[in-house]
Every structure is written in structure tokens, then in C-alpha cells.
Amino acid sequence: MHQSSSVDELANRLREELDRYSPGGKLPSSRALVERFRVSPVTVSRALAQLTAEGLVVTRPGAGAFRARPRAPLPRTGDTSWQEVALSADGAADLVPRTVDASGVTVCLAAPPPGVIEFNGGYPHPSLQPERAMAAALSRAGRRPGAWGRPPLDGLPELREWFARGIGDTVTAADVLISAGGQSALTTALRALAPPGAPVLVESPTYPGMLAIARAAGLRPVPVPVDADGVRPALLSDAFRATGARVFVCQPLFQNPTGSVLAADRRPEVLRIAREAGAFVVEDDFVRRLVHEDAGPLPRPLAADDADGVVVHVSSLTKATSPSLRVGALAARGPVLERLRAIQVVDTFFVPRPLQEAALELVGSPAWPRHLRRLSAELRARRDAMTAGLRLRLPGLALPHIPSGGYHLWLRLPDGTDEARLHAAALRAGVAFTPGRPYFSAEPPAVHIRLSFAAVASTDEIAEGLRRLRTACDEALGGSGAAETVRQTPAGL
């Protein structure tokens, strides 16, 4: 075996040879394995660690590695049917029954089967993540004085200051709490602002993860339609008046899933309407750092123009870095900040300090602006490749808006399309997309799908994925009128 052999290859060889040793028998020393397989000591160490994690090998400091003894038989499976009664009775007295349904979230988190092109991903492909910069930042962070100690409950002051500067000059570090990513921040915000059973106004369509948070907390999501310019102020005002809601959750910049940006003339209207209703606006500013290369100047966050403490601002580093760099921020003014702080401390204590230190190291390094510039260019190229491919292969899928930020496109399917049937056909053809139904808190006005162009490896993979999607449309729609619409109608791009 050559020096370049992988850890997996060595682990496989050792796994095949374990039968030579009796349970508890000692394996050759690390030095002997290095010499025999001609690999580095690090490779040997990692291969043994892999077998240890699988329960096949036991290591003893100073003594070596040994074949693990057989595990005891698993105990008899008990009867858990009683839990059906206990769990159903749990919310019997709730005004709005709590429903814990993660299906709308897991469709964006779960990796598709091998060979399936990932148009359903919720995060940029590893090739778009700053892996070397993050590794270097984590290494430096681990050596910082006090890096493994307890951080301030609100978060590291320097990191809070960095997030505050990104929101606007009207926000200070004292207004910011560090959170474990955007999802955690949204959970904290909804728990702080609305009691169980209360209505909460949401954009329609909107992010399924936020709907899941609301329903798990026993809240009642009430849809407010959006158009190409964001939420419609007249309908927002009507919804506040009709429901008595005290919270509105929105994504003013590159909204998920439509990609719309709240128009300049609507921004002060949204704040005014919420203030008059005595309500909070939760601003989920989730993809500000995923702007495309051809975008013009971005509007400021709503929080930057809010003098009265109406806005609770949520932002995160995760989308622009890695799913595992779960570092975000909550920003608010007034008494609500103390409530947010109290709930976050009760739920999570604090965000691990090494992760906060690593985030500081990353955003303060020369690699950070280089990464953002490269990401901006790559996202534009992939968006353009997907829109061009749709024109070519699926011209009948309506794409009313091409965003200049974010990582996906939102398409309307022809009337009469069976969303579930198309989704199944796409998986058989080797491509996964995100169905549109989970994005609506009530009955959807039409059938939609969301296609991610950032979770794939290249523009070539985008072209292949669209070819497979065309195959799926041909299979699922057959000779129907919807099929002819997909093939022949101009795309409206």
C-alpha cells in the first residue's frame, strides 16, 4: 500500500483481517502497521479510530489496539404502544394543538441517494464552502487564550460587534445576542413573542422550517400573500386587523422561496402597519451574504430603519459558510431583548466558545472577502446556467422572477400537475427537487417546485439534472395537457 492510500482503504484492509484475531486479541502495533502498509502514522491512527467507532476495535492507551469482544444480545423489545395515548393526550388542552412535523425541513437537509442530483439542497455545495479557511480559523481559535472556557452568555463582544456593524449604524453590540444559527434564533424569537395558541402572520409562500417552529410551539400560522415586490401591505394590515396577531415573520431580502425583495416603498409601510398594530416584525435576513455578482446595491435590513423596537432581526453565518458553522445573531431593542436573552439561556445556556472564536477568526481573515467574492460569482454562473437550461428543456415551467441573490429558483407548474407523482418520477430519473406544498401554511394557489442551483457540484451537473427533470416530466405528465404546456409554452423569463 502506497503513502497516498486513504484512511478508508486501510480501515477496509484491517476490517477484513480481524477474523485472524480472537476476541480480545491484540492487533499489530501502529509502527508495524505503518511499515507493513507503507502509510503515515496519522493514517493508521485514523483508521483505528474508525474501527473503534464501529465497535470492532478497542484501544487502550499504552497497551495498543485489540479486537473487541462480542456484544451481549440486545434485550427484548418492549411494548411502546402506550406512547400513542400519552403523546396524543399531551396537547389535548391546547387551544392550537402542537404538531411536530420536520418533513418540510428534512427534505432540504437529507442527502439524496447516491447518484441523485441534488436540486433540493438547502446549503451550498462543499466546493462553494471556504473549507480551508474554516479549518485554519478553527485551528487558530483553539489556541486563543480562554477558547475552551465559558463564554459570556450574550456571546463574545467582538462577534456581537461584527454582527451589529452588518445590520447598520443604528444597531450596537449591546442589542445583539449570539445564537446557534438562524433556526435556533427563529425558535427563540417565536417563543418570546407569541404565547401558545396565538396567531402569527407569515408570508405565503414561506420557509417550511419557520412554519414547523410555529406549529411545534402551538402557534397558528396565518398566511399573507407576497408578490414580486414582497409582502403586500394592504393584505398585511387586513391580517393584523382580522386576527389580532402580534407577530409577523418575513424575509425582506431574497425571500425563500420566491426570491423577491421587499420594495423600497413597502419597507416603511410594513414597519408602520406593525407599529400601529402593536406588533413585532421578525426579520429573517438569512442570505444577505449570498448576493449574486450582478446584483445592485442591497437595501439595508429593516432593523436599520427601525427606531421603535418593532423589528427582531435574525441573521446567520451558516448559509455562506457551512451547515456545521451554526453561528447566528438575534438583534432587538427594548424590554423584548431581555426576554429573548432569558429564553435562549434557558434553552441552550450559550453557543460553544470555540465555535464563536472560529467565526471571529474566519470573518476577520483576508480569506473571508475573497470567499464572498468567489461565492458571488459562482452563484451567478449557476443561476444563469439553470435559467438557460430551463428555457431549453422545460420552457413551459413558469419562472416569474429571477433573483439576484440566494441559491434557488421558484417555478410554477402547469395546472393539473400532480406534484407527488412528479416528485416520485424525478427521483426515479435521478434528480431531487423540493415540492412546493410545504411552503404554504394554507391551500396553495397553484403547484410549485423549488430548484436549488447551489447544492450541486458544477454547471455541467445542472445541465444533466435538468435533462433528468425533463424525463421525469414526460413520465409523470404523460400525454396530458400539462405535458404539452411544459414542452411548448414560452417560459416567461
CSV table of C-alpha atoms in Angstrom, one decimal:
chain,number,residue,atom,x,y,z
A,1,MET,CA,0.0,0.0,0.0
A,2,HIS,CA,1.4,3.4,-1.0
A,3,GLN,CA,1.7,6.5,1.1
A,4,SER,CA,-1.3,8.1,-0.7
A,5,SER,CA,-3.6,5.3,0.4
A,6,SER,CA,-6.7,6.6,2.1
A,7,VAL,CA,-7.9,6.1,5.7
A,8,ASP,CA,-10.9,4.2,4.3
A,9,GLU,CA,-8.7,1.8,2.3
A,10,LEU,CA,-6.6,0.9,5.4
A,11,ALA,CA,-9.7,0.6,7.5
A,12,ASN,CA,-11.2,-1.9,5.0
A,13,ARG,CA,-8.0,-4.0,5.0
A,14,LEU,CA,-7.9,-4.1,8.7
A,15,ARG,CA,-11.6,-5.0,8.9
A,16,GLU,CA,-11.0,-7.9,6.5
A,17,GLU,CA,-8.2,-9.3,8.7
A,18,LEU,CA,-10.0,-9.0,12.1
A,19,ASP,CA,-11.1,-12.7,11.9
A,20,ARG,CA,-7.4,-13.7,12.3
A,21,TYR,CA,-7.6,-12.5,15.9
A,22,SER,CA,-9.6,-14.0,18.7
A,23,PRO,CA,-11.9,-11.6,20.7
A,24,GLY,CA,-9.7,-9.6,22.9
A,25,GLY,CA,-6.6,-10.5,20.9
A,26,LYS,CA,-4.0,-7.8,20.3
A,27,LEU,CA,-3.5,-6.3,16.8
A,28,PRO,CA,-0.1,-5.4,15.5
A,29,SER,CA,1.4,-2.2,16.8
A,30,SER,CA,0.9,1.1,15.0
A,31,ARG,CA,4.6,1.1,14.0
A,32,ALA,CA,4.2,-2.4,12.5
A,33,LEU,CA,1.1,-1.2,10.5
A,34,VAL,CA,3.0,1.8,9.2
A,35,GLU,CA,5.8,-0.4,7.9
A,36,ARG,CA,3.6,-3.1,6.5
A,37,PHE,CA,1.1,-0.9,4.7
A,38,ARG,CA,3.6,2.0,3.9
A,39,VAL,CA,1.3,4.7,5.3
A,40,SER,CA,1.8,7.5,7.7
A,41,PRO,CA,1.2,7.2,11.5
A,42,VAL,CA,-1.7,9.6,11.1
A,43,THR,CA,-3.4,7.3,8.6
A,44,VAL,CA,-3.0,4.4,10.9
A,45,SER,CA,-4.4,6.3,13.9
A,46,ARG,CA,-7.4,7.5,11.9
A,47,ALA,CA,-8.2,4.0,10.5
A,48,LEU,CA,-8.0,2.5,14.0
A,49,ALA,CA,-10.3,5.3,15.3
A,50,GLN,CA,-12.8,4.5,12.6
A,51,LEU,CA,-12.9,0.8,13.6
A,52,THR,CA,-13.1,1.8,17.2
A,53,ALA,CA,-16.2,4.0,16.4
A,54,GLU,CA,-17.7,0.9,14.7
A,55,GLY,CA,-17.2,-1.1,17.8
A,56,LEU,CA,-14.8,-3.6,16.1
A,57,VAL,CA,-11.7,-2.5,17.9
A,58,VAL,CA,-10.8,-1.3,21.4
A,59,THR,CA,-7.8,0.8,22.1
A,60,ARG,CA,-6.0,1.1,25.4
A,61,PRO,CA,-3.5,3.9,26.0
A,62,GLY,CA,0.0,2.4,26.4
A,63,ALA,CA,-1.2,-1.1,25.5
A,64,GLY,CA,-2.3,-1.0,21.9
A,65,ALA,CA,-5.4,-2.0,19.9
A,66,PHE,CA,-7.4,-5.1,20.5
A,67,ARG,CA,-10.2,-6.9,18.7
A,68,ALA,CA,-13.5,-6.1,20.5
A,69,ARG,CA,-15.3,-8.8,22.3
A,70,PRO,CA,-18.8,-9.7,21.0
A,71,ARG,CA,-21.6,-7.6,22.3
A,72,ALA,CA,-24.2,-9.0,24.6
A,73,PRO,CA,-27.5,-9.9,22.9
A,74,LEU,CA,-29.9,-7.0,22.7
A,75,PRO,CA,-32.7,-7.0,25.3
A,76,ARG,CA,-36.2,-8.0,24.3
A,77,THR,CA,-38.0,-5.2,22.5
A,78,GLY,CA,-40.6,-3.7,24.9
A,79,ASP,CA,-44.2,-2.6,24.2
A,80,THR,CA,-44.2,1.1,23.3
A,81,SER,CA,-47.8,1.3,22.1
A,82,TRP,CA,-48.7,3.1,25.3
A,83,GLN,CA,-46.9,6.2,24.0
A,84,GLU,CA,-49.6,6.8,21.3
A,85,VAL,CA,-52.1,7.6,24.1
A,86,ALA,CA,-49.6,9.7,26.1
A,87,LEU,CA,-48.4,11.8,23.2
A,88,SER,CA,-51.9,12.4,21.8
A,89,ALA,CA,-53.2,13.4,25.2
A,90,ASP,CA,-50.2,15.8,25.7
A,91,GLY,CA,-51.8,18.6,23.7
A,92,ALA,CA,-55.5,17.8,24.3
A,93,ALA,CA,-56.0,21.0,26.3
A,94,ASP,CA,-54.1,23.3,23.9
A,95,LEU,CA,-56.0,25.9,22.1
A,96,VAL,CA,-54.0,25.1,19.0
A,97,PRO,CA,-52.6,21.5,19.1
A,98,ARG,CA,-48.9,21.4,18.7
A,99,THR,CA,-47.7,19.4,15.7
A,100,VAL,CA,-44.1,18.4,15.4
A,101,ASP,CA,-43.5,17.8,11.7
A,102,ALA,CA,-40.0,18.1,10.4
A,103,SER,CA,-40.8,16.8,6.9
A,104,GLY,CA,-40.6,20.3,5.3
A,105,VAL,CA,-37.1,20.8,6.8
A,106,THR,CA,-35.6,17.4,6.3
A,107,VAL,CA,-36.3,17.5,2.5
A,108,CYS,CA,-33.6,20.2,2.4
A,109,LEU,CA,-31.3,18.6,4.9
A,110,ALA,CA,-31.3,14.9,4.0
A,111,ALA,CA,-28.8,13.9,1.3
A,112,PRO,CA,-30.4,12.2,-1.7
A,113,PRO,CA,-29.5,8.6,-2.6
A,114,PRO,CA,-26.2,8.1,-4.4
A,115,GLY,CA,-26.3,9.2,-8.0
A,116,VAL,CA,-29.2,11.5,-7.5
A,117,ILE,CA,-28.6,15.2,-8.5
A,118,GLU,CA,-29.4,17.5,-5.6
A,119,PHE,CA,-31.7,20.2,-6.7
A,120,ASN,CA,-33.3,20.1,-3.3
A,121,GLY,CA,-30.3,21.2,-1.2
A,122,GLY,CA,-30.6,24.0,1.3
A,123,TYR,CA,-26.9,24.7,1.5
A,124,PRO,CA,-24.1,25.5,-1.0
A,125,HIS,CA,-22.1,22.5,-2.3
A,126,PRO,CA,-18.8,21.7,-0.4
A,127,SER,CA,-16.9,23.2,-3.3
A,128,LEU,CA,-18.5,26.5,-2.6
A,129,GLN,CA,-17.7,26.4,1.1
A,130,PRO,CA,-14.5,28.0,2.5
A,131,GLU,CA,-13.3,24.7,3.9
A,132,ARG,CA,-9.6,25.6,4.1
A,133,ALA,CA,-10.3,29.0,5.6
A,134,MET,CA,-12.7,27.4,8.2
A,135,ALA,CA,-10.1,24.8,9.1
A,136,ALA,CA,-7.4,27.4,9.6
A,137,ALA,CA,-9.8,29.6,11.6
A,138,LEU,CA,-10.8,26.6,13.8
A,139,SER,CA,-7.2,25.8,14.4
A,140,ARG,CA,-6.3,29.3,15.4
A,141,ALA,CA,-9.4,29.6,17.5
A,142,GLY,CA,-8.5,26.6,19.5
A,143,ARG,CA,-5.2,28.2,20.6
A,144,ARG,CA,-6.8,31.5,21.7
A,145,PRO,CA,-6.5,32.2,25.4
A,146,GLY,CA,-9.6,31.1,27.2
A,147,ALA,CA,-11.0,29.5,24.0
A,148,TRP,CA,-12.3,26.5,25.8
A,149,GLY,CA,-13.8,28.4,28.8
A,150,ARG,CA,-17.3,29.6,29.3
A,151,PRO,CA,-18.2,32.5,27.0
A,152,PRO,CA,-20.3,35.5,28.0
A,153,LEU,CA,-24.0,34.5,27.9
A,154,ASP,CA,-24.8,37.0,25.2
A,155,GLY,CA,-21.8,36.0,23.1
A,156,LEU,CA,-18.3,37.2,22.6
A,157,PRO,CA,-18.3,41.1,22.5
A,158,GLU,CA,-16.2,41.2,19.3
A,159,LEU,CA,-18.6,38.9,17.5
A,160,ARG,CA,-21.6,40.8,18.6
A,161,GLU,CA,-20.0,44.0,17.4
A,162,TRP,CA,-19.3,42.3,14.0
A,163,PHE,CA,-22.9,41.3,13.5
A,164,ALA,CA,-24.1,44.8,14.7
A,165,ARG,CA,-22.0,46.5,12.0
A,166,GLY,CA,-23.5,44.2,9.4
A,167,ILE,CA,-27.0,45.3,10.4
A,168,GLY,CA,-26.5,49.0,10.4
A,169,ASP,CA,-25.1,52.0,12.2
A,170,THR,CA,-28.2,52.3,14.4
A,171,VAL,CA,-27.5,48.9,16.0
A,172,THR,CA,-24.9,48.3,18.6
A,173,ALA,CA,-23.3,45.2,20.2
A,174,ALA,CA,-25.5,45.7,23.2
A,175,ASP,CA,-28.5,45.0,21.0
A,176,VAL,CA,-27.1,41.6,19.8
A,177,LEU,CA,-27.3,38.1,21.2
A,178,ILE,CA,-25.2,35.3,19.6
A,179,SER,CA,-27.3,32.3,18.7
A,180,ALA,CA,-26.7,28.7,17.4
A,181,GLY,CA,-27.6,29.5,13.9
A,182,GLY,CA,-30.7,31.0,12.3
A,183,GLN,CA,-33.1,28.2,13.1
A,184,SER,CA,-32.4,28.5,16.8
A,185,ALA,CA,-32.8,32.2,16.7
A,186,LEU,CA,-36.2,32.0,15.0
A,187,THR,CA,-37.3,29.4,17.6
A,188,THR,CA,-36.2,31.8,20.4
A,189,ALA,CA,-37.9,34.7,18.7
A,190,LEU,CA,-41.3,33.0,18.3
A,191,ARG,CA,-41.2,31.6,21.8
A,192,ALA,CA,-40.5,35.1,23.2
A,193,LEU,CA,-43.1,37.0,21.2
A,194,ALA,CA,-46.2,34.8,21.0
A,195,PRO,CA,-47.9,32.6,23.6
A,196,PRO,CA,-49.2,29.1,22.7
A,197,GLY,CA,-52.5,29.3,20.7
A,198,ALA,CA,-51.7,32.8,19.3
A,199,PRO,CA,-51.8,33.6,15.6
A,200,VAL,CA,-48.6,34.5,13.9
A,201,LEU,CA,-48.6,36.2,10.4
A,202,VAL,CA,-46.3,34.6,7.8
A,203,GLU,CA,-45.5,35.3,4.2
A,204,SER,CA,-47.2,33.0,1.7
A,205,PRO,CA,-45.3,31.1,0.5
A,206,THR,CA,-42.6,30.9,3.2
A,207,TYR,CA,-39.8,28.8,4.6
A,208,PRO,CA,-41.2,25.5,5.9
A,209,GLY,CA,-38.7,25.4,8.8
A,210,MET,CA,-40.3,28.5,10.3
A,211,LEU,CA,-43.8,27.0,9.8
A,212,ALA,CA,-42.6,23.9,11.7
A,213,ILE,CA,-41.3,26.1,14.5
A,214,ALA,CA,-44.6,27.9,14.9
A,215,ARG,CA,-46.7,24.7,14.8
A,216,ALA,CA,-44.4,22.9,17.3
A,217,ALA,CA,-44.9,25.9,19.7
A,218,GLY,CA,-48.7,25.6,19.3
A,219,LEU,CA,-48.9,28.8,17.2
A,220,ARG,CA,-51.4,29.3,14.3
A,221,PRO,CA,-49.6,30.5,11.1
A,222,VAL,CA,-51.8,32.9,9.1
A,223,PRO,CA,-50.7,33.5,5.5
A,224,VAL,CA,-50.2,36.9,4.0
A,225,PRO,CA,-49.5,36.7,0.2
A,226,VAL,CA,-46.3,38.0,-1.4
A,227,ASP,CA,-45.8,39.2,-5.0
A,228,ALA,CA,-42.7,40.2,-6.9
A,229,ASP,CA,-42.2,43.2,-4.6
A,230,GLY,CA,-42.5,41.2,-1.3
A,231,VAL,CA,-45.4,41.2,1.1
A,232,ARG,CA,-48.5,43.2,0.2
A,233,PRO,CA,-49.0,45.9,2.8
A,234,ALA,CA,-52.8,46.2,2.4
A,235,LEU,CA,-53.2,42.5,3.0
A,236,LEU,CA,-50.8,42.7,5.9
A,237,SER,CA,-52.9,45.4,7.5
A,238,ASP,CA,-56.1,43.3,6.9
A,239,ALA,CA,-54.4,40.3,8.5
A,240,PHE,CA,-53.4,42.2,11.7
A,241,ARG,CA,-56.9,43.6,12.0
A,242,ALA,CA,-58.7,40.3,11.4
A,243,THR,CA,-56.5,38.1,13.7
A,244,GLY,CA,-55.2,40.4,16.4
A,245,ALA,CA,-51.8,38.9,15.8
A,246,ARG,CA,-48.8,40.5,17.5
A,247,VAL,CA,-46.0,38.9,15.3
A,248,PHE,CA,-45.2,39.0,11.6
A,249,VAL,CA,-42.3,36.9,10.3
A,250,CYS,CA,-40.8,37.9,7.0
A,251,GLN,CA,-37.7,37.6,4.7
A,252,PRO,CA,-37.4,41.1,3.1
A,253,LEU,CA,-34.3,40.1,1.1
A,254,PHE,CA,-34.3,37.3,-1.5
A,255,GLN,CA,-37.3,35.7,0.2
A,256,ASN,CA,-37.5,31.9,0.4
A,257,PRO,CA,-38.8,30.5,-1.8
A,258,THR,CA,-39.8,33.3,-4.3
A,259,GLY,CA,-36.5,35.2,-4.3
A,260,SER,CA,-38.4,38.5,-4.1
A,261,VAL,CA,-37.0,41.7,-2.4
A,262,LEU,CA,-39.3,43.9,-0.4
A,263,ALA,CA,-39.8,47.1,-2.5
A,264,ALA,CA,-38.4,50.4,-1.2
A,265,ASP,CA,-41.9,52.0,-0.9
A,266,ARG,CA,-43.2,49.0,1.1
A,267,ARG,CA,-40.5,48.9,3.7
A,268,PRO,CA,-41.7,51.9,5.8
A,269,GLU,CA,-45.3,50.7,5.3
A,270,VAL,CA,-44.6,47.3,6.8
A,271,LEU,CA,-43.0,48.9,9.9
A,272,ARG,CA,-45.8,51.5,10.2
A,273,ILE,CA,-48.5,48.8,10.0
A,274,ALA,CA,-46.8,46.6,12.6
A,275,ARG,CA,-46.3,49.6,14.9
A,276,GLU,CA,-49.9,50.6,14.7
A,277,ALA,CA,-51.0,47.0,15.4
A,278,GLY,CA,-48.7,46.9,18.5
A,279,ALA,CA,-46.8,44.0,16.8
A,280,PHE,CA,-43.3,42.8,16.2
A,281,VAL,CA,-41.7,42.1,12.9
A,282,VAL,CA,-39.3,39.1,12.9
A,283,GLU,CA,-36.9,39.9,10.1
A,284,ASP,CA,-35.1,36.7,8.9
A,285,ASP,CA,-32.1,38.1,6.9
A,286,PHE,CA,-30.8,34.7,6.0
A,287,VAL,CA,-29.0,35.1,2.7
A,288,ARG,CA,-27.6,38.6,2.7
A,289,ARG,CA,-24.1,37.2,2.1
A,290,LEU,CA,-25.3,35.1,-0.9
A,291,VAL,CA,-25.8,38.0,-3.2
A,292,HIS,CA,-25.0,37.4,-6.9
A,293,GLU,CA,-22.3,39.1,-8.8
A,294,ASP,CA,-24.6,41.2,-11.0
A,295,ALA,CA,-26.8,42.5,-8.1
A,296,GLY,CA,-27.0,46.2,-7.5
A,297,PRO,CA,-26.8,47.8,-4.0
A,298,LEU,CA,-28.7,45.9,-1.4
A,299,PRO,CA,-31.4,47.6,0.8
A,300,ARG,CA,-30.5,47.8,4.4
A,301,PRO,CA,-32.1,45.4,6.9
A,302,LEU,CA,-35.4,46.6,8.2
A,303,ALA,CA,-33.8,46.7,11.7
A,304,ALA,CA,-31.5,49.5,10.5
A,305,ASP,CA,-34.5,51.8,9.8
A,306,ASP,CA,-36.5,50.9,13.0
A,307,ALA,CA,-36.3,53.4,15.8
A,308,ASP,CA,-39.1,52.0,17.9
A,309,GLY,CA,-38.0,48.4,18.6
A,310,VAL,CA,-40.5,46.9,16.2
A,311,VAL,CA,-38.0,44.6,14.5
A,312,VAL,CA,-36.4,41.5,15.9
A,313,HIS,CA,-33.6,40.8,13.5
A,314,VAL,CA,-32.2,37.3,12.7
A,315,SER,CA,-29.1,36.7,10.7
A,316,SER,CA,-26.6,33.8,10.4
A,317,LEU,CA,-23.2,32.9,9.0
A,318,THR,CA,-24.3,29.4,8.2
A,319,LYS,CA,-25.6,29.8,4.6
A,320,ALA,CA,-22.4,31.5,3.4
A,321,THR,CA,-20.0,29.0,5.1
A,322,SER,CA,-21.1,25.5,6.1
A,323,PRO,CA,-24.1,23.7,7.6
A,324,SER,CA,-22.0,23.0,10.6
A,325,LEU,CA,-20.9,26.5,11.4
A,326,ARG,CA,-24.0,27.2,13.3
A,327,VAL,CA,-23.4,30.8,14.5
A,328,GLY,CA,-26.0,33.5,14.1
A,329,ALA,CA,-27.4,36.5,15.9
A,330,LEU,CA,-30.6,38.0,17.3
A,331,ALA,CA,-30.8,41.8,17.4
A,332,ALA,CA,-33.6,43.7,19.2
A,333,ARG,CA,-34.2,46.9,21.3
A,334,GLY,CA,-36.2,47.5,24.4
A,335,PRO,CA,-37.6,45.0,27.0
A,336,VAL,CA,-38.0,42.3,24.4
A,337,LEU,CA,-34.2,41.8,24.4
A,338,GLU,CA,-34.3,40.6,28.0
A,339,ARG,CA,-37.0,38.1,27.2
A,340,LEU,CA,-35.1,36.8,24.2
A,341,ARG,CA,-31.9,36.5,26.3
A,342,ALA,CA,-33.8,34.7,29.1
A,343,ILE,CA,-35.3,32.1,26.7
A,344,GLN,CA,-32.1,31.5,24.9
A,345,VAL,CA,-30.2,30.9,28.2
A,346,VAL,CA,-32.8,28.5,29.5
A,347,ASP,CA,-32.8,26.6,26.2
A,348,THR,CA,-29.1,26.4,25.3
A,349,PHE,CA,-27.1,28.2,28.0
A,350,PHE,CA,-24.7,29.6,25.4
A,351,VAL,CA,-23.1,29.0,22.0
A,352,PRO,CA,-19.9,27.0,22.4
A,353,ARG,CA,-17.0,29.4,22.7
A,354,PRO,CA,-14.6,27.5,20.3
A,355,LEU,CA,-17.3,28.0,17.6
A,356,GLN,CA,-17.6,31.7,18.3
A,357,GLU,CA,-13.9,32.1,18.3
A,358,ALA,CA,-13.6,30.3,15.0
A,359,ALA,CA,-16.3,32.5,13.5
A,360,LEU,CA,-14.3,35.6,14.6
A,361,GLU,CA,-11.1,34.2,13.2
A,362,LEU,CA,-12.9,33.5,9.9
A,363,VAL,CA,-14.6,36.8,9.3
A,364,GLY,CA,-11.5,38.7,10.4
A,365,SER,CA,-9.2,36.9,7.9
A,366,PRO,CA,-8.2,38.0,4.4
A,367,ALA,CA,-9.8,34.8,3.2
A,368,TRP,CA,-13.3,36.0,4.1
A,369,PRO,CA,-13.8,38.7,1.5
A,370,ARG,CA,-12.1,36.5,-1.1
A,371,HIS,CA,-14.6,33.8,-0.3
A,372,LEU,CA,-17.6,36.1,-0.6
A,373,ARG,CA,-16.4,37.4,-4.0
A,374,ARG,CA,-15.9,33.9,-5.3
A,375,LEU,CA,-19.2,32.7,-3.9
A,376,SER,CA,-21.0,35.7,-5.5
A,377,ALA,CA,-19.5,34.9,-9.0
A,378,GLU,CA,-20.2,31.2,-8.7
A,379,LEU,CA,-23.9,31.7,-7.7
A,380,ARG,CA,-24.5,34.0,-10.6
A,381,ALA,CA,-22.9,31.5,-13.0
A,382,ARG,CA,-25.0,28.6,-11.6
A,383,ARG,CA,-28.2,30.7,-11.6
A,384,ASP,CA,-27.6,31.6,-15.3
A,385,ALA,CA,-26.9,28.0,-16.2
A,386,MET,CA,-30.1,26.8,-14.6
A,387,THR,CA,-32.3,29.6,-16.2
A,388,ALA,CA,-30.8,28.9,-19.6
A,389,GLY,CA,-31.3,25.2,-19.2
A,390,LEU,CA,-34.9,25.7,-18.2
A,391,ARG,CA,-35.5,27.7,-21.4
A,392,LEU,CA,-34.0,25.0,-23.4
A,393,ARG,CA,-35.5,21.8,-21.9
A,394,LEU,CA,-38.6,22.9,-19.9
A,395,PRO,CA,-39.8,26.2,-21.4
A,396,GLY,CA,-43.4,25.7,-20.0
A,397,LEU,CA,-42.3,25.9,-16.4
A,398,ALA,CA,-43.2,29.5,-15.4
A,399,LEU,CA,-40.4,31.4,-13.8
A,400,PRO,CA,-41.8,34.8,-12.9
A,401,HIS,CA,-38.8,36.1,-11.1
A,402,ILE,CA,-35.0,35.6,-11.5
A,403,PRO,CA,-33.4,36.6,-8.2
A,404,SER,CA,-30.1,38.4,-7.8
A,405,GLY,CA,-29.3,36.6,-4.6
A,406,GLY,CA,-29.9,33.3,-2.8
A,407,TYR,CA,-29.5,29.8,-4.1
A,408,HIS,CA,-32.7,28.7,-5.7
A,409,LEU,CA,-35.4,29.3,-8.3
A,410,TRP,CA,-39.2,29.1,-7.7
A,411,LEU,CA,-41.2,27.7,-10.6
A,412,ARG,CA,-44.9,27.3,-11.2
A,413,LEU,CA,-46.0,24.1,-12.8
A,414,PRO,CA,-48.9,23.8,-15.3
A,415,ASP,CA,-52.4,23.5,-13.9
A,416,GLY,CA,-53.3,19.8,-13.4
A,417,THR,CA,-49.8,18.7,-12.4
A,418,ASP,CA,-49.7,16.0,-9.7
A,419,GLU,CA,-46.8,17.3,-7.5
A,420,ALA,CA,-46.3,14.0,-5.7
A,421,ARG,CA,-46.3,12.0,-8.9
A,422,LEU,CA,-43.7,14.3,-10.5
A,423,HIS,CA,-41.6,14.2,-7.3
A,424,ALA,CA,-41.5,10.4,-7.4
A,425,ALA,CA,-40.8,10.3,-11.2
A,426,ALA,CA,-37.9,12.8,-10.7
A,427,LEU,CA,-36.3,10.5,-8.0
A,428,ARG,CA,-36.6,7.6,-10.4
A,429,ALA,CA,-34.9,9.7,-13.1
A,430,GLY,CA,-32.1,10.6,-10.7
A,431,VAL,CA,-32.9,14.2,-9.7
A,432,ALA,CA,-34.4,15.5,-6.4
A,433,PHE,CA,-36.3,18.8,-6.1
A,434,THR,CA,-38.2,20.4,-3.3
A,435,PRO,CA,-42.0,20.2,-3.6
A,436,GLY,CA,-43.9,23.5,-3.2
A,437,ARG,CA,-46.7,22.4,-1.0
A,438,PRO,CA,-44.8,22.6,2.4
A,439,TYR,CA,-44.1,26.3,1.7
A,440,PHE,CA,-47.8,27.2,2.1
A,441,SER,CA,-49.5,27.4,5.5
A,442,ALA,CA,-52.9,27.1,3.8
A,443,GLU,CA,-54.1,25.7,0.5
A,444,PRO,CA,-51.7,26.8,-2.3
A,445,PRO,CA,-53.0,28.8,-5.2
A,446,ALA,CA,-51.0,26.6,-7.7
A,447,VAL,CA,-48.5,23.8,-7.9
A,448,HIS,CA,-44.9,24.9,-7.5
A,449,ILE,CA,-41.4,23.4,-7.1
A,450,ARG,CA,-38.1,24.9,-5.8
A,451,LEU,CA,-34.9,24.1,-7.6
A,452,SER,CA,-31.5,24.8,-5.9
A,453,PHE,CA,-28.6,25.6,-8.1
A,454,ALA,CA,-26.0,25.9,-5.3
A,455,ALA,CA,-26.1,22.4,-3.8
A,456,VAL,CA,-24.7,20.7,-7.0
A,457,ALA,CA,-21.1,20.3,-8.0
A,458,SER,CA,-21.0,22.3,-11.2
A,459,THR,CA,-22.9,23.8,-14.1
A,460,ASP,CA,-22.5,20.6,-16.0
A,461,GLU,CA,-24.4,18.8,-13.2
A,462,ILE,CA,-27.1,21.4,-13.5
A,463,ALA,CA,-27.5,20.7,-17.2
A,464,GLU,CA,-27.7,16.9,-16.5
A,465,GLY,CA,-30.2,17.5,-13.7
A,466,LEU,CA,-32.5,19.5,-16.0
A,467,ARG,CA,-32.3,16.7,-18.6
A,468,ARG,CA,-33.4,14.2,-16.0
A,469,LEU,CA,-36.2,16.5,-14.8
A,470,ARG,CA,-37.5,16.7,-18.4
A,471,THR,CA,-37.5,12.9,-18.5
A,472,ALA,CA,-39.5,12.9,-15.2
A,473,CYS,CA,-42.0,15.5,-16.6
A,474,ASP,CA,-42.5,13.3,-19.7
A,475,GLU,CA,-43.1,10.3,-17.4
A,476,ALA,CA,-45.3,11.9,-14.8
A,477,LEU,CA,-47.4,14.1,-17.1
A,478,GLY,CA,-47.6,11.7,-20.0
A,479,GLY,CA,-49.9,12.9,-22.8
A,480,SER,CA,-51.8,15.3,-20.6
A,481,GLY,CA,-52.3,19.0,-21.4
A,482,ALA,CA,-49.8,19.8,-18.7
A,483,ALA,CA,-47.2,17.9,-20.5
A,484,GLU,CA,-47.7,19.8,-23.7
A,485,THR,CA,-47.5,23.1,-21.7
A,486,VAL,CA,-44.2,22.0,-20.2
A,487,ARG,CA,-42.8,21.3,-23.7
A,488,GLN,CA,-44.1,24.1,-25.8
A,489,THR,CA,-45.2,27.2,-23.8
A,490,PRO,CA,-42.8,30.1,-23.7
A,491,ALA,CA,-41.2,30.3,-20.3
A,492,GLY,CA,-42.0,33.9,-19.4
A,493,LEU,CA,-38.4,34.5,-18.4
